[in-house]
Every structure is written in structure tokens, then in C-alpha cells.
Coordinates of C-alpha atoms in Angstrom, one line a residue:
M274 CA 0.0 0.1 0.4
L275 CA 2.7 2.4 -1.0
F276 CA 1.6 5.4 -2.8
A277 CA 2.2 5.9 -6.3
N278 CA 4.0 9.4 -6.8
K279 CA 7.2 8.2 -4.2
E280 CA 8.5 11.8 -5.8
K281 CA 6.6 13.8 -3.2
C282 CA 9.2 12.7 -0.3
L283 CA 12.7 13.9 -2.6
Q284 CA 11.3 17.5 -2.1
S285 CA 11.5 18.8 1.2
T286 CA 8.7 21.5 0.7
S287 CA 6.4 19.6 -1.0
L288 CA 3.2 19.6 0.5
L289 CA 1.8 15.8 1.2
S290 CA -1.7 15.0 1.0
Y291 CA -3.8 13.5 3.8
D292 CA -2.9 10.2 4.8
E293 CA 1.2 10.4 4.1
A294 CA 4.0 10.7 6.0
C295 CA 7.7 9.9 4.2
I296 CA 10.5 8.2 6.2
D297 CA 13.9 9.2 5.5
I298 CA 16.2 5.8 5.3
F299 CA 19.9 5.9 5.3
N300 CA 22.4 2.7 5.3
T301 CA 25.4 2.7 7.3
F302 CA 26.6 -0.6 6.2
N303 CA 28.9 -1.3 3.0
D304 CA 26.2 -3.6 1.9
T305 CA 23.2 -3.9 0.2
V306 CA 20.1 -3.6 2.7
S307 CA 16.5 -4.4 1.4
I308 CA 13.9 -2.7 3.1
F309 CA 10.4 -4.8 3.9
G310 CA 7.3 -3.7 5.2
Q311 CA 3.5 -3.7 5.4
Y312 CA 0.4 -2.3 7.0
Q313 CA -1.3 -4.4 10.0
Q314 CA -4.2 -3.3 7.6
C315 CA -3.7 -6.3 6.0
H316 CA -4.8 -9.8 7.4
E317 CA -2.0 -13.0 6.7
C318 CA -0.6 -11.0 4.1
N319 CA 3.3 -11.2 3.0
F320 CA 5.8 -8.3 3.5
Q321 CA 6.5 -6.3 0.7
N322 CA 9.7 -5.1 -0.7
F323 CA 9.3 -1.6 0.0
T324 CA 12.8 -0.1 -1.7
V325 CA 16.5 -1.4 -1.8
L326 CA 19.4 0.6 -0.5
S327 CA 22.8 0.5 -1.9
P328 CA 26.2 0.8 0.4
Q329 CA 25.8 3.9 2.7
G330 CA 22.9 5.1 0.4
N331 CA 19.9 6.7 1.3
K332 CA 16.1 6.9 -0.1
S333 CA 13.3 8.4 1.4
L334 CA 9.8 6.0 1.4
L335 CA 6.2 7.9 1.1
I336 CA 4.0 5.3 3.4
S337 CA 0.4 5.6 4.4
T338 CA -0.5 6.7 7.8
R339 CA -4.2 4.7 8.1
S340 CA -2.8 2.0 10.0
P341 CA 0.7 0.5 12.1
L342 CA 3.5 -0.7 9.6
T343 CA 5.6 -3.3 10.4
L344 CA 9.4 -2.9 8.6
Y345 CA 12.7 -4.6 9.1
W346 CA 15.9 -4.5 7.0
D347 CA 17.1 -7.7 5.5
K348 CA 21.2 -8.1 4.6
D349 CA 22.5 -11.2 3.2
G350 CA 19.1 -13.1 3.2
I351 CA 18.7 -12.1 7.3
D352 CA 16.0 -10.4 8.6
N353 CA 16.6 -8.0 11.3
C354 CA 15.4 -5.1 13.9
I355 CA 11.9 -6.1 13.2
F356 CA 9.1 -3.9 14.8
S357 CA 5.6 -1.5 14.2
K358 CA 4.3 1.7 14.5
L359 CA 1.5 4.3 13.9
Y360 CA 2.9 6.8 11.7
Y361 CA 1.4 10.4 11.7
E362 CA 0.1 12.3 8.7
H363 CA 2.9 14.8 7.4
Y364 CA 5.7 13.8 9.8
R365 CA 8.7 13.5 8.2
Y366 CA 11.0 10.6 9.8
G367 CA 14.1 8.9 9.9
W368 CA 15.6 5.7 10.1
N369 CA 19.4 4.8 10.2
I370 CA 20.2 1.0 9.5
T371 CA 23.1 -0.3 11.8
S372 CA 23.7 -2.5 14.0
Q373 CA 21.8 -1.8 16.9
C374 CA 19.0 -2.0 15.6
E375 CA 18.1 2.1 16.0
Q376 CA 14.2 2.4 15.9
V377 CA 12.5 5.4 13.4
R378 CA 12.9 8.9 15.2
I379 CA 10.5 12.0 14.5
K380 CA 12.7 14.8 12.2
N381 CA 10.1 17.4 11.5
A382 CA 6.4 17.2 13.1
A383 CA 3.4 18.2 12.0
D384 CA -0.3 19.3 13.2
D385 CA -2.7 17.1 14.7
A386 CA -4.4 15.6 12.2
Y387 CA -8.0 15.8 14.0
L388 CA -7.5 19.0 15.0
P389 CA -10.0 20.3 12.4
I390 CA -12.6 17.3 13.0
L391 CA -12.7 18.7 16.6
M392 CA -13.0 22.3 15.6
A393 CA -16.2 21.5 13.2
F394 CA -17.3 19.2 16.0
V395 CA -17.0 22.3 18.4
F396 CA -18.2 25.0 15.9
L397 CA -21.3 22.6 15.4
F398 CA -22.1 22.3 19.1
C399 CA -22.0 25.6 19.7
F400 CA -23.9 26.8 17.1
G401 CA -26.6 24.7 17.6
T402 CA -26.7 25.0 21.3
L403 CA -27.0 29.0 20.4
W404 CA -29.8 28.2 18.3
Y405 CA -31.5 26.4 20.8
M406 CA -30.8 29.2 23.4
V407 CA -32.7 31.8 20.8
K408 CA -35.5 29.5 20.3
C409 CA -35.9 28.9 23.9
I410 CA -35.8 32.7 25.0
Y411 CA -38.0 33.9 22.4
K412 CA -40.6 31.4 23.0
N413 CA -40.8 32.0 26.8
S414 CA -40.5 35.6 26.5
G415 CA -43.8 36.8 25.8
R416 CA -43.0 40.7 26.3
L417 CA -40.4 39.9 23.3
R418 CA -42.4 38.1 21.3
S419 CA -45.3 40.9 21.9
L420 CA -42.8 43.7 21.3
L421 CA -42.0 42.2 17.9
A422 CA -45.7 41.7 16.7
W423 CA -46.6 45.4 17.6
S424 CA -43.4 47.0 16.1
S425 CA -44.1 44.8 12.8
E426 CA -48.2 46.1 13.4
L427 CA -47.2 49.8 14.1
E428 CA -45.1 49.9 10.6
D429 CA -47.2 48.1 8.5
D430 CA -50.1 50.3 9.6
L431 CA -48.2 53.7 9.3
T432 CA -46.9 52.9 6.0
G433 CA -50.1 51.1 4.5
S434 CA -48.7 48.2 3.7
T435 CA -51.5 45.9 5.1
P436 CA -55.1 46.3 6.1
L437 CA -55.7 47.2 9.8
V438 CA -57.3 43.6 10.4
I439 CA -54.9 40.9 9.8
E440 CA -55.9 37.1 9.2
R441 CA -53.2 34.5 10.4
P442 CA -53.4 31.6 8.1
P443 CA -53.8 28.5 10.3
S444 CA -51.5 26.6 10.9
I445 CA -51.1 22.5 9.4
K446 CA -50.0 19.9 11.9
K447 CA -47.9 18.0 9.0
H448 CA -48.4 14.4 9.3
P449 CA -50.0 14.2 13.1
H450 CA -49.8 10.3 12.8
R451 CA -46.6 9.2 12.0
I452 CA -43.7 8.1 14.5
K453 CA -41.4 11.2 14.8
S454 CA -38.6 9.1 16.2
L455 CA -38.4 7.2 13.1
D456 CA -38.0 10.0 10.8
V457 CA -35.1 11.5 13.2
F458 CA -33.3 7.9 13.1
R459 CA -33.7 7.8 9.1
G460 CA -33.0 11.8 8.7
L461 CA -30.1 11.1 11.3
C462 CA -28.7 8.5 8.7
I463 CA -29.3 10.1 5.6
I464 CA -27.0 12.9 7.0
L465 CA -24.3 10.5 8.0
M466 CA -24.7 8.7 4.2
I467 CA -24.5 12.1 2.6
F468 CA -21.7 12.9 4.4
I469 CA -19.8 9.9 4.2
N470 CA -20.8 9.6 0.3
Y471 CA -19.0 13.3 -0.1
G472 CA -15.7 12.1 1.4
G473 CA -16.0 12.2 4.9
G474 CA -13.0 14.4 5.0
H475 CA -10.8 11.6 4.4
Y476 CA -10.7 10.2 7.7
W477 CA -10.1 6.2 7.8
F478 CA -12.8 5.8 10.3
F479 CA -15.4 7.6 7.9
Q480 CA -14.5 5.6 5.2
H481 CA -16.0 1.8 4.8
S482 CA -13.9 -1.0 6.1
P483 CA -11.3 -2.7 3.8
W484 CA -13.0 -6.3 4.5
N485 CA -13.6 -7.7 8.3
G486 CA -15.1 -4.8 10.8
I487 CA -17.2 -2.3 11.0
T488 CA -16.5 1.9 10.6
L489 CA -19.4 4.3 11.3
A490 CA -19.8 4.1 7.6
D491 CA -20.7 0.5 7.3
L492 CA -23.6 1.2 10.0
V493 CA -25.8 3.4 8.0
F494 CA -26.8 1.2 5.3
P495 CA -28.2 -1.4 7.7
W496 CA -29.6 0.8 9.6
F497 CA -31.6 2.4 6.6
M498 CA -32.9 -1.1 5.6
W499 CA -33.7 -1.7 9.4
I500 CA -35.8 1.5 9.8
M501 CA -37.5 0.5 6.3
G502 CA -39.0 -2.6 7.8
L503 CA -40.1 -0.8 10.6
S504 CA -42.0 1.8 7.9
L505 CA -43.0 -1.2 6.0
T506 CA -44.6 -3.7 9.0
V507 CA -46.6 0.2 10.4
S508 CA -48.0 0.9 6.9
M509 CA -48.9 -2.6 6.3
H510 CA -50.5 -2.9 9.4
K511 CA -52.9 0.5 8.5
K512 CA -53.6 -0.4 5.9
L513 CA -55.0 -4.2 6.7
Q514 CA -56.7 -2.3 9.6
R515 CA -59.1 -0.5 6.2
A516 CA -59.2 -3.7 4.9
V517 CA -57.2 -2.4 1.3
P518 CA -57.8 -5.5 -0.6
R519 CA -54.3 -7.5 -0.7
R520 CA -54.1 -7.1 -4.3
T521 CA -53.5 -3.8 -4.0
L522 CA -50.7 -3.9 -1.8
V523 CA -49.0 -6.3 -4.1
F524 CA -48.9 -4.1 -6.9
Q525 CA -48.0 -1.1 -4.4
V526 CA -44.9 -3.3 -3.1
L527 CA -44.4 -3.8 -7.2
R528 CA -44.3 -0.9 -8.0
R529 CA -42.2 0.8 -5.3
S530 CA -40.2 -2.2 -6.0
A531 CA -39.9 -1.5 -9.8
L532 CA -39.1 2.8 -9.0
L533 CA -36.7 1.6 -6.9
L534 CA -34.8 -0.8 -8.9
F535 CA -34.6 1.9 -12.1
L536 CA -33.2 5.2 -9.9
G537 CA -30.5 2.3 -8.6
V538 CA -29.5 2.2 -12.2
V539 CA -30.3 5.8 -12.9
V540 CA -27.5 6.7 -10.1
N541 CA -25.4 3.9 -11.2
S542 CA -24.7 5.6 -14.7
S543 CA -24.7 9.1 -12.8
K544 CA -21.2 8.0 -11.4
H545 CA -19.2 6.6 -14.3
V546 CA -19.6 7.0 -18.2
L547 CA -19.5 3.9 -19.3
S548 CA -20.8 1.8 -22.3
I549 CA -23.9 -0.1 -21.6
A550 CA -21.8 -3.5 -21.4
E551 CA -19.6 -1.7 -18.5
L552 CA -23.2 -0.6 -16.5
R553 CA -22.8 -1.8 -13.0
F554 CA -26.4 -3.3 -12.3
P555 CA -26.0 -4.1 -8.5
G556 CA -26.2 -1.0 -6.3
V557 CA -28.0 -0.1 -2.9
L558 CA -30.9 1.0 -4.3
Q559 CA -31.2 -2.1 -6.1
R560 CA -30.4 -4.2 -2.6
F561 CA -33.5 -1.7 -1.0
A562 CA -35.8 -3.0 -3.9
V563 CA -35.4 -6.6 -4.2
T564 CA -35.4 -6.8 0.1
Y565 CA -38.7 -4.9 0.3
C566 CA -40.1 -6.6 -2.5
I567 CA -39.2 -10.2 -0.7
V568 CA -40.7 -8.5 2.8
G569 CA -43.7 -6.8 1.6
L570 CA -44.8 -9.5 -0.5
L571 CA -43.5 -11.8 2.8
E572 CA -46.5 -9.8 4.8
I573 CA -49.2 -9.0 2.6
A574 CA -49.4 -13.2 2.2
F575 CA -49.5 -13.7 5.9
A576 CA -49.8 -10.7 8.2
K577 CA -53.6 -11.1 10.1
R578 CA -56.0 -8.2 9.5
I579 CA -58.0 -8.9 12.8
E580 CA -56.9 -8.0 16.4
I581 CA -55.1 -10.7 18.5
D582 CA -57.4 -10.1 22.0
N583 CA -55.1 -12.4 24.3
I584 CA -51.7 -11.3 24.0
S585 CA -48.7 -12.9 25.8
C586 CA -45.3 -12.2 26.1
V587 CA -44.4 -13.8 22.8
T588 CA -47.2 -12.8 20.4
D589 CA -45.2 -10.8 18.5
I590 CA -43.4 -13.6 17.3
V591 CA -45.8 -16.8 17.9
Q592 CA -48.2 -14.4 15.1
A593 CA -45.4 -14.1 12.4
W594 CA -44.1 -18.0 12.6
P595 CA -43.9 -18.4 9.3
Q596 CA -42.5 -14.8 8.0
W597 CA -39.7 -16.2 10.2
L598 CA -40.1 -19.2 8.6
F599 CA -39.1 -18.7 5.4
V600 CA -36.8 -15.7 6.3
L601 CA -34.8 -18.2 8.7
M602 CA -35.0 -20.4 5.6
L603 CA -33.1 -18.1 3.4
V604 CA -30.6 -17.6 5.8
A605 CA -29.5 -21.3 5.9
I606 CA -29.5 -21.6 2.4
H607 CA -26.8 -18.5 2.4
T608 CA -24.7 -19.8 5.0
C609 CA -25.0 -23.5 3.5
I610 CA -23.7 -22.1 -0.3
T611 CA -21.1 -19.8 1.7
F612 CA -19.7 -22.5 3.8
L613 CA -20.1 -25.8 1.5
V614 CA -20.2 -24.3 -2.1
N615 CA -17.1 -25.7 -3.9
V616 CA -15.8 -22.4 -5.9
P617 CA -13.4 -23.4 -8.6
G618 CA -9.8 -22.9 -7.9
C619 CA -10.9 -21.6 -4.8
G620 CA -12.7 -24.4 -2.5
N621 CA -15.6 -23.7 -0.2
G622 CA -15.5 -22.1 3.1
Y623 CA -13.2 -18.6 2.0
L624 CA -14.5 -15.8 3.1
G625 CA -11.2 -13.2 2.4
P626 CA -10.9 -10.4 0.2
G627 CA -8.3 -12.6 -2.1
G628 CA -5.1 -10.9 -4.0
L629 CA -2.8 -11.1 -0.7
D630 CA -5.0 -12.3 2.0
D631 CA -3.9 -15.8 3.3
M632 CA -0.3 -15.4 1.9
S633 CA -1.8 -14.8 -1.4
K634 CA -3.1 -18.6 -1.6
H635 CA -6.6 -17.3 -2.4
F636 CA -5.3 -14.7 -5.1
N637 CA -8.5 -14.7 -7.6
C638 CA -11.3 -15.9 -4.8
T639 CA -12.2 -12.6 -3.6
G640 CA -15.2 -12.8 -1.8
G641 CA -15.5 -16.6 -2.0
A642 CA -19.3 -18.0 -2.9
A643 CA -20.6 -14.7 -3.4
G644 CA -18.0 -12.8 -5.7
Y645 CA -17.8 -16.4 -7.8
I646 CA -21.7 -16.1 -8.1
D647 CA -21.4 -12.5 -8.9
R648 CA -19.2 -12.7 -11.3
Q649 CA -20.7 -15.5 -13.4
V650 CA -24.3 -13.7 -13.2
F651 CA -23.9 -10.1 -14.1
G652 CA -19.9 -10.7 -16.1
H653 CA -18.8 -6.8 -16.5
H654 CA -21.6 -5.4 -15.0
L655 CA -20.1 -5.6 -11.3
L656 CA -18.0 -2.3 -8.9
K657 CA -14.6 -1.8 -10.8
I658 CA -12.8 -0.8 -7.4
S659 CA -13.6 -2.0 -4.6
D660 CA -12.6 -0.9 -1.0
C661 CA -10.3 -4.0 -0.5
S662 CA -8.4 -4.0 -3.6
R663 CA -6.6 -0.5 -2.0
I664 CA -5.0 -2.8 0.8
Y665 CA -4.9 -6.3 -1.2
E666 CA -4.1 -5.4 -4.6
N667 CA -6.8 -8.1 -5.7
K668 CA -7.5 -7.8 -9.4
V669 CA -10.7 -9.7 -9.3
W670 CA -13.4 -7.6 -9.6
F671 CA -16.0 -8.0 -6.4
D672 CA -19.5 -6.0 -5.5
P673 CA -20.4 -5.5 -2.2
E674 CA -23.9 -5.1 -3.0
G675 CA -24.1 -8.9 -5.0
I676 CA -26.6 -11.7 -4.7
L677 CA -25.9 -13.8 -1.8
G678 CA -26.0 -10.7 0.4
I679 CA -29.4 -10.5 -0.4
L680 CA -30.7 -13.4 2.2
T681 CA -29.3 -12.0 4.8
S682 CA -30.0 -8.5 4.0
V683 CA -34.0 -10.1 4.0
L684 CA -33.2 -11.0 7.7
T685 CA -32.2 -6.9 8.7
V686 CA -35.4 -5.7 6.6
Y687 CA -37.1 -8.3 9.1
L688 CA -35.6 -7.7 12.5
G689 CA -37.1 -3.8 11.5
V690 CA -40.7 -5.7 10.8
Q691 CA -40.4 -7.1 14.1
A692 CA -39.6 -4.3 15.8
G693 CA -42.9 -2.3 14.0
R694 CA -44.6 -5.3 15.0
T695 CA -43.9 -5.1 18.5
L696 CA -44.7 -1.2 18.3
N697 CA -48.5 -2.4 16.7
T698 CA -49.1 -5.8 19.0
Y699 CA -48.1 -4.0 22.7
Q700 CA -49.7 -0.9 24.1
N701 CA -47.6 -0.6 26.9
V702 CA -44.6 1.7 26.2
K703 CA -42.6 -0.5 29.0
A704 CA -43.8 -3.6 27.6
K705 CA -42.1 -1.5 23.8
T706 CA -39.2 -0.5 25.0
I707 CA -38.3 -3.5 27.5
R708 CA -39.2 -6.1 24.0
W709 CA -36.6 -3.8 22.2
V710 CA -33.7 -3.8 24.6
V711 CA -33.8 -7.1 24.8
W712 CA -33.9 -8.0 20.9
G713 CA -31.5 -5.6 20.6
C714 CA -28.8 -7.1 23.0
S715 CA -29.5 -10.3 22.5
M716 CA -28.4 -9.9 18.5
C717 CA -25.6 -7.9 19.4
L718 CA -24.2 -10.8 21.4
I719 CA -24.8 -13.6 19.1
G720 CA -23.6 -11.8 16.0
E721 CA -20.4 -11.1 18.7
I722 CA -20.2 -14.8 19.4
L723 CA -20.3 -15.3 15.7
C724 CA -17.8 -13.7 15.2
S725 CA -15.4 -15.0 18.4
F726 CA -15.6 -11.5 19.1
K727 CA -12.6 -10.3 17.3
I728 CA -12.0 -8.5 14.0
D729 CA -10.7 -11.4 11.9
D730 CA -10.0 -15.1 12.5
G731 CA -13.7 -16.0 13.7
P732 CA -16.1 -18.4 12.5
I733 CA -18.5 -15.5 10.9
P734 CA -16.5 -12.4 11.1
L735 CA -17.9 -9.0 11.2
N736 CA -18.4 -7.8 6.9
K737 CA -20.2 -5.8 5.2
Q738 CA -18.5 -6.6 1.8
L739 CA -20.5 -9.9 2.2
W740 CA -23.5 -8.9 4.9
S741 CA -22.2 -12.0 6.7
L742 CA -24.3 -13.1 9.2
S743 CA -22.8 -12.0 12.3
F744 CA -22.5 -8.4 10.9
T745 CA -26.1 -8.7 10.2
L746 CA -27.2 -9.1 14.1
V747 CA -25.0 -6.6 15.1
T748 CA -25.7 -3.7 13.3
A749 CA -29.4 -5.0 13.6
G750 CA -29.4 -5.2 17.3
M751 CA -27.3 -1.2 17.2
A752 CA -31.0 0.0 15.2
F753 CA -32.9 -1.7 17.9
I754 CA -31.3 0.4 20.8
I755 CA -30.6 3.1 19.2
H756 CA -34.5 3.2 18.3
T757 CA -36.0 2.6 21.5
F758 CA -33.6 6.1 22.8
L759 CA -35.4 7.8 19.8
F760 CA -38.6 7.0 20.7
L761 CA -38.3 7.8 24.3
I762 CA -37.0 11.4 24.7
V763 CA -38.8 12.3 21.1
D764 CA -42.4 10.4 21.2
I765 CA -42.7 9.9 24.6
Y766 CA -40.7 12.1 26.8
R767 CA -40.3 15.0 24.5
K768 CA -37.2 15.8 25.6
W769 CA -36.0 16.8 21.9
G770 CA -38.0 17.7 18.7
G771 CA -35.4 15.8 16.5
R772 CA -34.1 18.6 14.6
P773 CA -32.3 19.1 12.3
F774 CA -32.4 14.9 11.7
F775 CA -36.3 15.4 11.2
Y776 CA -36.7 17.0 7.7
P777 CA -34.2 14.8 6.0
G778 CA -36.1 12.3 7.8
M779 CA -39.1 13.3 5.6
N780 CA -37.4 13.4 2.0
S781 CA -35.3 11.0 2.3
I782 CA -35.4 9.3 -0.8
V783 CA -35.2 13.0 -2.6
L784 CA -31.9 14.0 -1.4
Y785 CA -30.6 10.2 -1.5
V786 CA -31.2 10.6 -5.4
G787 CA -29.9 14.0 -5.2
H788 CA -27.0 13.7 -3.4
E789 CA -25.8 11.0 -5.7
L790 CA -26.9 12.9 -8.6
F791 CA -25.1 16.5 -8.0
R792 CA -22.0 15.1 -5.9
N793 CA -19.1 16.3 -8.1
T794 CA -21.2 19.5 -9.0
F795 CA -20.7 23.0 -7.6
P796 CA -21.9 24.2 -4.8
F797 CA -22.2 20.8 -3.5
G798 CA -18.5 19.4 -4.1
W799 CA -15.5 21.0 -5.6
I800 CA -11.7 20.1 -6.1
P801 CA -9.9 21.3 -3.3
T802 CA -6.2 23.3 -4.2
V803 CA -4.7 21.6 -1.2
E804 CA -5.2 17.8 -0.7
T805 CA -5.7 18.1 3.4
H806 CA -8.6 16.8 5.9
S807 CA -9.3 20.1 6.0
A808 CA -10.1 21.2 3.5
Y809 CA -12.3 17.8 2.5
L810 CA -13.9 18.2 6.2
F811 CA -15.0 21.8 4.7
M812 CA -16.2 20.8 1.6
N813 CA -18.0 17.5 2.7
L814 CA -19.7 19.5 5.4
W815 CA -20.9 22.1 3.5
G816 CA -22.2 20.0 1.1
T817 CA -24.1 18.1 4.0
G818 CA -25.4 20.8 4.9
L819 CA -27.0 22.1 1.6
W820 CA -28.7 18.9 1.7
V821 CA -30.3 19.6 4.9
A822 CA -31.0 23.5 4.0
I823 CA -32.8 21.9 1.1
A824 CA -34.7 18.9 3.3
I825 CA -35.7 22.3 5.5
Y826 CA -37.1 24.5 2.5
L827 CA -38.8 21.3 1.8
Y828 CA -40.5 20.4 4.6
K829 CA -41.6 24.1 5.3
H830 CA -43.0 24.3 1.8
D831 CA -45.1 21.3 2.4
I832 CA -43.2 19.5 -0.4
F833 CA -42.5 15.7 0.2
F834 CA -41.1 13.5 -2.1
T835 CA -42.5 9.1 -1.9
I836 CA -42.4 6.5 -4.3

């Protein structure tokens, strides 16, 4: 994972980009020395030959600061002085190759790379606090409101711009029967998704994991799917209570799924100018469409119209046993295909990224059975550059929104349906929240057990690219807990109105499609003059803020888009 432009470190005044540092290496021996290294982020990878130093020679290496780097030098076929270290962005280091095994030292330090995000957080916190204080003062000060109203009316009377009798239009309460906490959760997800898709300031924790493990960027998509399941069952329950014909509901589900598929292809075509033969078919909206169609038809087929009189502690589960049986069957199929299908040249049960992983033993086996199925079905219609290729240098195409992951994605959506069924079944707030917390903790615990509480080497690692079963359970469990918290403080105790997340949650489809179509256009994005975290963070926050402002404008003008 050395950077291609190695000439940057040869110029002392050169401006390094984000996540870059330089190591000046001097060989004190009268023999040729080879420098080997590998990043700890690359799981079970062979050490790479970074450079060769001539006798008494020196060279400069441009390295990445995203992950700790293990280095050693080799002379006469003997490995010497192996050590690991996390390097800091824009630092310049020095390393003398001597028989005493000297460690890397700092030659020139730089500003903290995380200072911009800390300043941004402080600014947003202060701005939000000030805005909240001003609103509270205005709402609780009757004299101030009357003074402002009196001044406005006096000015109108003196200028004659308005009649003496002023009629105020009646206020309209928008969507009074919606679950506000659900819109807040959805709005939080869409804001995070926009910020992350725009780059997230190019900080590693706002990027997807190269393979195993979870970052903040990996959580947004499954949370959105869980929310879709909850919304689906709440909406379906109301329609069934109103005796809407099931054939009408089937048509609505199929129509919405078709629209999501169409929008997904449009979004894919907007990212790269490609021929039809290379257009990517899988995608985020496509995954939404297929899972929504499966779960929606499943609920239409088995959900009951009548209310249950005798409610027990497991009523919300028992009444949906056919649906759960079907979903668990899909999970079993996913597990059997993943671990039992013999992939040509790769064997069975491989869950790695291929390339340098596992000492390059499975170089062309990226994704195991999941990747093989997608390459056979879609051919060239896949994502060309995956997140893992930067680390593992794999050459085989792999799409994180492939076919096999749909099966476990259905489980994600149906766990949201289960949350909605609990909401509809039990009238007592305590009964709802206790069940949601139990579901959340149980799913997180089972998911962690499946991965043996480790990032790598567990039976079923946490992996968003494969949408592994452990990933499904952990992310859904987190969604249960987050929604419970929001439900209590927004809907029950009313300690927070959900702003500003509430507004994007009311028009999430517009914001998602819009930010994808205009992501590389001004004023939502541009090419910074300097490649630093500060420049990218400002640009990404600015673009995200514009979409929040658009969402507020749409809400204030009663403009809502649904499909």
C-alpha cells in the first residue's frame, strides 16, 4: 500500500496529501540492504519489498498513516530489526540502518490531523446550542414576542402596506400520525450517508472497512434497511386495518420496488461515463428494492387483519411464525452456499478478500462463493474498484451489493419488521421498550459470538462487503437500541424535537438520489486547492449542510416526495 507518487518525499518543501508521511532511510553498511514492510490492516499478508538501499546509500519512502506499519531490513538473507509503529500524517521520519537496530525517529512534526474534525464538532455544537437558546428565549418571553408583533403592526399601519385587520392563516400540523422518532432515525442515517459518500473529510473512520470489521460508514446502510422494515410493517398494519385489498398492496409493493430498481440504475449510470456493456447493475437502491419486494410480499401473504385479544409476552413473535420460518430458511441457504459450495480454484468456505490475503494463497478468490456467483451472473456489470483492492491489491472484481448478500439483508429488514410488529402489538410503552432492548442486546451478543469477539479469524467475521450473518445481527441489534432511545426522548418524554435530523427523514429518497446525482457538481463539491483533511472536511460538511437546508425548505413548503 505504498503510494504511487514516491517523488513527493524527495522534495523537502512538497505538500503531502492526507494520510501521507515520509521516512528518510540511511544505510550505514557497506552492503546492499533491502527494506521490507506490511501494514497491519492487511490480514495475513506477505511482507512486500519496499525498496533497496545501496551501500552507504539513502532513500525516502512515502507511506500511508491509516494503519500501523511493520518494517524490517534484510541483509544477506537475514531479517533484522522487526518493529511496528503507527505513523502520523505529514510527519517526516528518519531511520538509520545500523547493527544496533535503531528505531524510527521524528525529524519534522506536523499539526494534529484530527484537529479539524474537533474544531468542526465544537463549531457545530456551539451553533446548535446558540440556536436552541435563542428559540427558547423567544418562545418563553411573552414581552419580546408582543414587542416584535407590535412593532411589525405599527410599521404596517404607518406605511399602509397592509390592512388594519390581519388574518393569520391556520397552522397545519404535518403528518400528525407519523412516528417522529422513526423520521429522526432515518434523517440521522441519510445525513451520515451523504457526509460519508461525499468523503467524510477522508478520515479512515468515515470510510468503509477494507474487509472485516466495522466503521461508522458500515453502519448506515443496514440501519436504513432496518428502518425500512419498521416503516413497512407500520404502514402495512394500517392498510390491513382499513381493509385495503391484498392485491392492491401487492401492486403497490411491486411498483415501489420497480421504481427503486430504476433509480438505482440511474444513480449508477451517473457516477461513471461507461458503455452499457460495463454499466454496474447491483447497487444500494437495488438492494433496497429486492429486499423490500421479498419482505413486503411476505407480509402481505401472512399478516392478519384482525386484532389479537389474548396478548402474551411472545405474541408478536408467534403471530409471525410463517414469516420467520421463511426468513430463517433464507439465512440457512446463505450459510450453506457460503461454506459448502466448492468455488473453482478456491475451495469452499473462503471468506477473505483474495489478493495478498492468506499469503496470497487465494489471490483470485475475492469474496469466495459470493464473489464467484456475482461474476458468473453479472459478468462485467459489477463495481470495478472495491474498498479492499487498496489494501490487498486484488485484481478480481467484487461488488458489495451482490446477490448472496440479499439473503441476509432480508433478515436485516425483517428484524425491523419485528420491531414494528412489537410497536403495533403492545400498547404499554414499557412493554415495547423492554422487548426492543432485549432484541437489541440479544442480536449484538449472538453476532459477537459468531465472530468470536474478534475482527479476523472468527467463524463468521463482521463483514459489510459480504453482509455476513454476524454483521447483520450486530447492526440490527444496534438499530433496536438506538430506536428505543429516540422513541423515548422524542415521542414519549418529548425532550427533543428531533431537529435537524427530522427534516431530512421526511424526504430521504430525494436527498439520497439528489446527493448522488450532484455529488461532483458545485456548490455541493469541488476540487480543493490543497489535499488536506481540513479542505475536504469543510467541503463535505458544506455539501451535507446544503442538503439539510434543502430538506428544511421542502418541509416548510409542504413538499414531500414518496415512491
